[in-house]
Amino acid sequence: MSLSGAPSEDALVIATREAFGPQGPLARADVRYREREIQTQLAAAIAEAVSHRRVLVAEAGTGVGKTYAYLVPALLSGGRVLVSTATKSLQDQLFLRDLPHVRDALGLPLRTALLKGRGSYLCLHRLQQARHTAQLPDRGAVRTLARIEQWAQGSSTGDLAELPGLDDRSSVIPLVTSTRDNCLGSDCPSYRSCHVMNARRQAMAADVVVVNHHLFFADLALRETGMAELLPTVDVVVFDEAHQLGEAGVQFLGITLGTGALIDLARDLLAAGLQHARGLRDWHTLAGGIERAARELRLAAAGPLHDLRGPVKLRWQERAGRDAFTGALYGLAQAAHAGHEAVLAVAAAAPDFTRLAERLDLLAERAQAFAQPAPTGRVRWIDLGAQQVRLVESPLDIRETMREQLASSPKAWIFTSATLGDDERLSWFTEPAGLEEATVLRVGSPFDYPSHACVYVPRRFPRPNEPGHPAAVAALAGRLAAALGGRSFVLTTTLKALQPIAEALRARFEAENRAITVLRQGDAPKRQLIQDFLARPRSVLVGSQSFWEGIDVPGDALQCVVIDKLPFPPPNDPLIEARVRRLEAEGRSAFNDLFVAEAAVALKQGAGRLIRTESDRGLLVVCDPRLSTMAYGRRLRSALPPMRWLDSEDDALAWLTELAASAPAG
């Protein structure tokens, strides 16, 4: 099935509807009528937007099948398509599973390409350097490097995601991948076989390209990942999991100055100097000057918090203007200038020096910029850790950038997710994304929530700001998990609550001699924790922000989700404070338009972990009485799926006992 030329609205909409019809190539015998009807409605709306090159924001509830709903009209349109999703793992799923299935079902001879950021690809030049010069921290790192070397011999893509069992947190990965700072570009001896360049060439030749939000915005900020060439040639842009777009954009449209990157730069300077220009400059002193300036910046930023053990986010005004802090920034700029002059003097010795000169010049420029007041419309803060510090400057949102992109060339822009807001205009998403004029569509889930899911909010419960709240959450979660036999998530709104709740659960199960395992975020990589949870049905997983979304555990493996408290954003976060000031300056209510709106979306995301298929059944528990007692609770309750509300813990335990009786033995 294909359409030649530029299809009319009717032609593309009709072809899209036919694809999902009973006799269409995407028809499935196991799909209920209601599910097919909603999916077709969404796909037809996307087809219409594609035909007229309009902007469509579409919220589609869990189970709608939005991936196929946007792929079918996008591929049938005959235009060039760019699809961006939230994470690299979702990219792989889309590129390796969903996209080939739809393409083949429609019988379209389309070329597809997967494009990730350079940090996802093996750098052959740096692999060779690591083999000869890297100081690996332990034997595990030595074994990992050996595995990468063996795998590299047979890999055609260099995509590290293809290497089974490679931990994303491995200390070896930065040694064998490139960054914008250390890439030698066309001067690299391995340039012709570069995996990054090969991926970009394939993307430029493809009909459908799959990227991620981070890559999209990184390129808009840096103009170096290939998107600047790719985007103008595209007819249809689809942002899947669009609710994460704003966070990704703010992160990459800002600028940072981090001591970790400074130490890496100093070491690269020393290594290149000793290898290519030994004796021509005092490389030890130059590199040492940058390292010393980095340490002084960390100390000046820490101030009285010099013995800090955990990460802290400081307001910019807490340090800006102080002599020690400003002096450290200017001292860093001077150290960078000294290094810049030295490498320019020996630039002809090796291509490494040209790149180092650019990095040192940028470092000096950025240090001087942070010593001056922030530009209007941007916010600064300090991420302070036990060993490092990052100075961050970012826009308050992505609206100006997205408006520029939408105005740059006529194309269809599709933004879709299961969670984009709690009002008819989806203002939580559309306003900060500059999409107030977009067409908005909301389609609900086809799942039978009233029959399959219940909600319980304990009324007599400690308030979230009371000291006994974490213990009460753990006690309730323990009773519920015991009735169900595990199969539970406990989602916390802060990292601080993870440890006490997890430890209390472990102590309770041990005292009661219950064989229920407690898995805690941070004890293992996220992917490993999910695998362990699936492998051990009698388990409870305690996780924070990264487990509120993007986790798909269908079936009986997960039947209870406990949320510790309403997920309001932290009021003392510098970015939140800046947004509050802007709303108040506009005469608006920051509480209603920001805090409640954010909480509604986050609550919907957390609740979305529970019911993933039409046959799933489960219980959602929110351990925050404010959901029932406060005036804004009505708005938050309406953001949840239409689950059945339970009045007491006895009712909740009875529902879980019923679920446990029908679940397979674990």
PDB file of C-alpha atoms in Angstrom, residues 246 250 377-379 394-399 432 575 578-582:
ATOM      1  CA  GLY A 246      11.024  20.317  27.609  1.00  0.00           C
ATOM      2  CA  VAL A 250      16.414  23.019  28.786  1.00  0.00           C
ATOM      3  CA  GLY A 377      15.396  35.232  30.351  1.00  0.00           C
ATOM      4  CA  ARG A 378      17.938  32.704  31.595  1.00  0.00           C
ATOM      5  CA  VAL A 379      18.562  31.194  35.006  1.00  0.00           C
ATOM      6  CA  SER A 394      19.710  27.553  30.937  1.00  0.00           C
ATOM      7  CA  PRO A 395      16.594  29.054  29.401  1.00  0.00           C
ATOM      8  CA  LEU A 396      13.415  28.773  31.464  1.00  0.00           C
ATOM      9  CA  ASP A 397      11.802  26.630  28.759  1.00  0.00           C
ATOM     10  CA  ILE A 398      12.040  25.701  25.059  1.00  0.00           C
ATOM     11  CA  ARG A 399       9.348  28.001  23.636  1.00  0.00           C
ATOM     12  CA  PRO A 432       6.409  26.113  27.625  1.00  0.00           C
ATOM     13  CA  LEU A 575      14.667  26.717  37.732  1.00  0.00           C
ATOM     14  CA  ALA A 578      12.608  31.437  38.118  1.00  0.00           C
ATOM     15  CA  ARG A 579       9.423  30.096  36.545  1.00  0.00           C
ATOM     16  CA  VAL A 580       7.450  31.148  39.631  1.00  0.00           C
ATOM     17  CA  ARG A 581       8.800  34.692  39.356  1.00  0.00           C
ATOM     18  CA  ARG A 582       7.807  34.875  35.696  1.00  0.00           C
TER      19      ARG A 582
END
